Coordinates of C-alpha atoms and ligand atoms in Angstrom, one line a residue:
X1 CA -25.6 -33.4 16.3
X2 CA -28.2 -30.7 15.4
X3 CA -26.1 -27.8 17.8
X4 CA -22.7 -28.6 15.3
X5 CA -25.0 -28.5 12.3
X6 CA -26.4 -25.1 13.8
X7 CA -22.7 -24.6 14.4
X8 CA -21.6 -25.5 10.8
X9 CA -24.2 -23.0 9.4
X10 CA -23.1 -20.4 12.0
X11 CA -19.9 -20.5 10.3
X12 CA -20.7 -20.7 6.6
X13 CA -22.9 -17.5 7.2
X14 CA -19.9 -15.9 8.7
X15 CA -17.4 -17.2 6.0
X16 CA -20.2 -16.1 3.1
X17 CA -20.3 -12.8 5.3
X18 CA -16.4 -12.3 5.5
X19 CA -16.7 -12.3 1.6
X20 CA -19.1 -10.0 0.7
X21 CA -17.1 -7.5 3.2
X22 CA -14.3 -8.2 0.9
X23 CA -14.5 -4.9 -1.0
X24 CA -11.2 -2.7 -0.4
X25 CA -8.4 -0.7 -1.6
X26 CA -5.0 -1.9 -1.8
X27 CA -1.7 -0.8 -2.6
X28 CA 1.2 -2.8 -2.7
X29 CA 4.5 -1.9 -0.2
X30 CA 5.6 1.4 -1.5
X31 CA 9.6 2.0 -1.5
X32 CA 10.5 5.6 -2.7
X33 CA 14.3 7.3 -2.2
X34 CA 14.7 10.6 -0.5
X35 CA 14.5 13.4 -3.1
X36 CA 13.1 11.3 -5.7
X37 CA 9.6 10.4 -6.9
X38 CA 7.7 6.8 -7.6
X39 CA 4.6 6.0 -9.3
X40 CA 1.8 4.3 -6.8
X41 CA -0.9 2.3 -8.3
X42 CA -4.0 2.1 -5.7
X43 CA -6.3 -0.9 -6.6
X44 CA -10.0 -1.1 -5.6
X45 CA -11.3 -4.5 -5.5
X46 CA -14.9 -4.8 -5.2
X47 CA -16.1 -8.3 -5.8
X48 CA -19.6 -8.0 -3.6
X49 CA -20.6 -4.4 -5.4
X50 CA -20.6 -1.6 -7.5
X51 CA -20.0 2.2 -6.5
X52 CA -20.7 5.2 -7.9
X53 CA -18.5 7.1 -5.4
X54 CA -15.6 6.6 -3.1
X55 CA -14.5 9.0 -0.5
X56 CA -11.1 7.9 2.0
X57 CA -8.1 9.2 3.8
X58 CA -4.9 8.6 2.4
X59 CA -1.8 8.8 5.4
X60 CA 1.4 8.7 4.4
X61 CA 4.9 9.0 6.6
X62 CA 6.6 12.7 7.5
X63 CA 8.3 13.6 4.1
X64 CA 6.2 11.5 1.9
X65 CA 3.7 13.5 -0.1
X66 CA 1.7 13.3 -3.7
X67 CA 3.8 15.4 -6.4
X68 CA 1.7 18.3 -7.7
X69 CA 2.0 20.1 -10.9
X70 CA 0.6 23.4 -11.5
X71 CA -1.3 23.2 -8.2
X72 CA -3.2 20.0 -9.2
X73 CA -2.3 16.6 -7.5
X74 CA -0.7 13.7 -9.9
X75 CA -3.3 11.4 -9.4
X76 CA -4.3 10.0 -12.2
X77 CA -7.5 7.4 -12.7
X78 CA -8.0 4.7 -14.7
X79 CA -10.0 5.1 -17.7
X80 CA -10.6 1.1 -18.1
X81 CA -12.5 1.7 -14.6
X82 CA -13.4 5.1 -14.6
X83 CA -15.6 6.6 -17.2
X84 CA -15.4 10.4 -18.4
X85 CA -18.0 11.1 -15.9
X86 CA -15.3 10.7 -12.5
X87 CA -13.5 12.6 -11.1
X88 CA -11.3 12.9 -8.9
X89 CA -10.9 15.5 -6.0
X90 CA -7.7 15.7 -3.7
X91 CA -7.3 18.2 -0.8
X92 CA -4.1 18.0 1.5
X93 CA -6.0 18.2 5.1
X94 CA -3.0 18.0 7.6
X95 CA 0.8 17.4 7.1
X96 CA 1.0 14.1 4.4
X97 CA -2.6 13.6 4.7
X98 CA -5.1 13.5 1.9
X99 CA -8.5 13.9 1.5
X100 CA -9.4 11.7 -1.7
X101 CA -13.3 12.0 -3.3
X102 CA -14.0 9.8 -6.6
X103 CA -16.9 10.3 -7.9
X104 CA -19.3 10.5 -11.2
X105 CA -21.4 13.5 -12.0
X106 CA -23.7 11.0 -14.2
X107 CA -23.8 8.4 -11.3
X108 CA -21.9 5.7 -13.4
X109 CA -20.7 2.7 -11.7
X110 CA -16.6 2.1 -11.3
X111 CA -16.0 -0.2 -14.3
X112 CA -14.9 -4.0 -13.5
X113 CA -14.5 -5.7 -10.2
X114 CA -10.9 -5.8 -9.7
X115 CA -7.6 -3.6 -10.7
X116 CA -6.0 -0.1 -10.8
X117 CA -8.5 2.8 -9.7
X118 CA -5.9 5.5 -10.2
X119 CA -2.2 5.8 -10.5
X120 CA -0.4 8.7 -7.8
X121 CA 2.6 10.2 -8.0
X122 CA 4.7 10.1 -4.7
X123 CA 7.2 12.4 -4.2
X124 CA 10.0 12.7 -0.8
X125 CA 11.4 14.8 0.3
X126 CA 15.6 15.2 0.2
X127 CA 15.8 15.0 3.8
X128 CA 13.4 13.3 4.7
X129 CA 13.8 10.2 7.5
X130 CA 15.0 7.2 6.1
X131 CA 13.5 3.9 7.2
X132 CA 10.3 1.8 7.1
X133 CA 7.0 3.4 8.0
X134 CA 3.4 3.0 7.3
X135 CA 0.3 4.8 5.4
X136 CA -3.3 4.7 5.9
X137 CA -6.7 4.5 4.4
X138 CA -8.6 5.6 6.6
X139 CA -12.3 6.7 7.4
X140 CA -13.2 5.1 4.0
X141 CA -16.8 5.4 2.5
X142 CA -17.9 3.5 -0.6
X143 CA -21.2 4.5 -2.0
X144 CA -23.7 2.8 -4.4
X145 CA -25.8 4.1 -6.8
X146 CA -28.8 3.7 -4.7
X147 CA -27.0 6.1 -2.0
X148 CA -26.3 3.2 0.1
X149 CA -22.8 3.0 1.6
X150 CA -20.5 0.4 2.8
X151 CA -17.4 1.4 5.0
X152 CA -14.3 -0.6 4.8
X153 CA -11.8 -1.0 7.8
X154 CA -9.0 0.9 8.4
X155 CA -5.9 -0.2 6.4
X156 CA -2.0 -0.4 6.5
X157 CA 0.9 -0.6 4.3
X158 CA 4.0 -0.5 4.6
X159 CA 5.8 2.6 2.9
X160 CA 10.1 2.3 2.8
X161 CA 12.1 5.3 2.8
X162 CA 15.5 4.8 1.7
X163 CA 17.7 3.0 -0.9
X164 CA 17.0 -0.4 -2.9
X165 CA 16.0 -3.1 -0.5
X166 CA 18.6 -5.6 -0.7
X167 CA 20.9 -2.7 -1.7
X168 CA 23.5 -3.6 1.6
X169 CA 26.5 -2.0 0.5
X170 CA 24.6 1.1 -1.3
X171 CA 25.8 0.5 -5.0
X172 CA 22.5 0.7 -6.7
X173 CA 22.2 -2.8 -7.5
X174 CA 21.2 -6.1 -5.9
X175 CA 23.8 -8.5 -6.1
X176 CA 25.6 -11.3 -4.8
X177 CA 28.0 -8.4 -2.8
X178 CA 25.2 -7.9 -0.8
X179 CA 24.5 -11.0 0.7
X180 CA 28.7 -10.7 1.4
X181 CA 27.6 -7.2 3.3
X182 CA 24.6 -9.2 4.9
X183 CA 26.3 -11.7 6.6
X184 CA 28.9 -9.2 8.1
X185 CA 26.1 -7.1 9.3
X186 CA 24.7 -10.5 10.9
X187 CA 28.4 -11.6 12.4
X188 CA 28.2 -7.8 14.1
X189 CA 31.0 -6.8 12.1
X190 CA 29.2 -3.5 11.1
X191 CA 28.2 -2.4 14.7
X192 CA 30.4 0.9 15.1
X193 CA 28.7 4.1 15.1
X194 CA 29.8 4.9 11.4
X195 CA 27.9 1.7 9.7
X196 CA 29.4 1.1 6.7
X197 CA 26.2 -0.7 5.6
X198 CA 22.7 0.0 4.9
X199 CA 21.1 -2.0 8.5
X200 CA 17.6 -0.9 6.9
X201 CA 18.4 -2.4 3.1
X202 CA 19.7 -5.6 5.2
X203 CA 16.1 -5.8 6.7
X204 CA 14.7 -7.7 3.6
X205 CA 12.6 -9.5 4.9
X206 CA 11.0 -6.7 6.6
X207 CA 10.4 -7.8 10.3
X208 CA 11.7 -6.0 13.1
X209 CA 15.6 -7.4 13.1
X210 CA 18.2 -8.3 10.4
X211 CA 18.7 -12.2 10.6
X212 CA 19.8 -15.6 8.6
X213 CA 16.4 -15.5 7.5
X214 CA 16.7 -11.6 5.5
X215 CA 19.7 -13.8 3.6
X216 CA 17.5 -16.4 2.4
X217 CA 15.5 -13.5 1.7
X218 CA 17.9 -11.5 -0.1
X219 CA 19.0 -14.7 -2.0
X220 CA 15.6 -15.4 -3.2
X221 CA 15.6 -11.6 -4.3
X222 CA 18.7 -12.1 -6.5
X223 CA 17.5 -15.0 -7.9
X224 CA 13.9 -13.1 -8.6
X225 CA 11.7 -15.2 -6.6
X226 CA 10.0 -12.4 -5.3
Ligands
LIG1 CA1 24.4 -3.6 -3.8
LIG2 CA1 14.6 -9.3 8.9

């Protein structure tokens, strides 16, 4: 009894610890059309701490970049988190790869413990490669106000190049049509070398293959259930 109530503390401490390592930023799958640009909002949520400064690595896919305008990145941060004080510095270090540094030149704290940090821009490129891909933060550093820092784990999302999701037969809208378009892609009636279909729209669900289970998907789409 006393080795599973050692046991049962073991695990509390490492549930208690698996919180306070909670801290991170997140961005929600990002779907942006060749040639076209999106707005990306980048949340920080930071329920154990406070920082003063964040420094990370944003990856994204070949063709993918931030927008600029008049040589400045369109990132933009949030003023209900970030005081006067931050700033924030962005410097393109390899091919759709981006140095990000947010900091305060008074030391303030980042406002709040939840929510948008700062809003990006995301621009493709016309011809760039259609499909589903991934970005990165990466070799992340979040630093308090008494210098210490904290480093977060590497982190994935998912970033789709290409038309609507759910868009099967390319009209610009989600419809009933495209479950039609769905199921035909599913019966292998769309297998020629010339698809008539968007395979990668079919792919609601987003797993590796389009199946019954992207129509319940798609249906669930229509109906706005997600
Ligand atoms: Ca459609
Ligand atoms: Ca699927």
């Amino acid at each position: 009894m006393k080795a599973l109530r050692i046991l049962t503390i073991a695990w509390m401490w490492l549930a208690m610890a698996g919180h306070v390592l909670a801290d991170e930023l997140t961005v929600a799958d990002i779907s942006i059309k060749p040639g076209e640009t999106t707005n990306v909002s980048v949340e920080l949520n930071n329920p154990s701490r406070s920082y003063t400064m964040l420094e990370f690595t944003l990856t994204l896919p070949e063709g993918v970049g931030i927008a600029q305008a008049d040589d400045d990145y369109a990132v933009v941060l949030n003023s209900g988190r970030c005081s006067d004080s931050f700033t924030v510095n962005v410097e393109e270090i390899a091919a759709n790869t981006y140095k990000f540094l947010i900091f305060s030149g008074a030391l303030d704290q980042i406002t709040g413990s939840s929510g948008i940090l700062f809003t990006m821009t995301l621009t493709a490129a016309a011809d760039a490669e259609q499909g589903k891909f991934q970005g990165s933060f990466s070799g992340q550093l979040f630093v308090m106000t008494d210098d210490t820092g904290y480093e977060p784990a590497d982190k994935t999302f998912s970033v789709r190049v290409g038309g609507l999701l759910g868009d099967v037969n390319s009209d610009s809208k989600v419809t009933i049509a495209d479950v039609t378009a769905l199921v035909n892609i599913i019966l292998g009636k769309d297998d020629g070398p010339n698809p008539v279909y968007d395979h990668d729209a079919a792919n609601v669900n987003g797993d590796t293959k389009v199946t019954i289970a992207d129509v319940t998907a798609l249906v669930n789409l229509i109906l706005g259930k997600n």
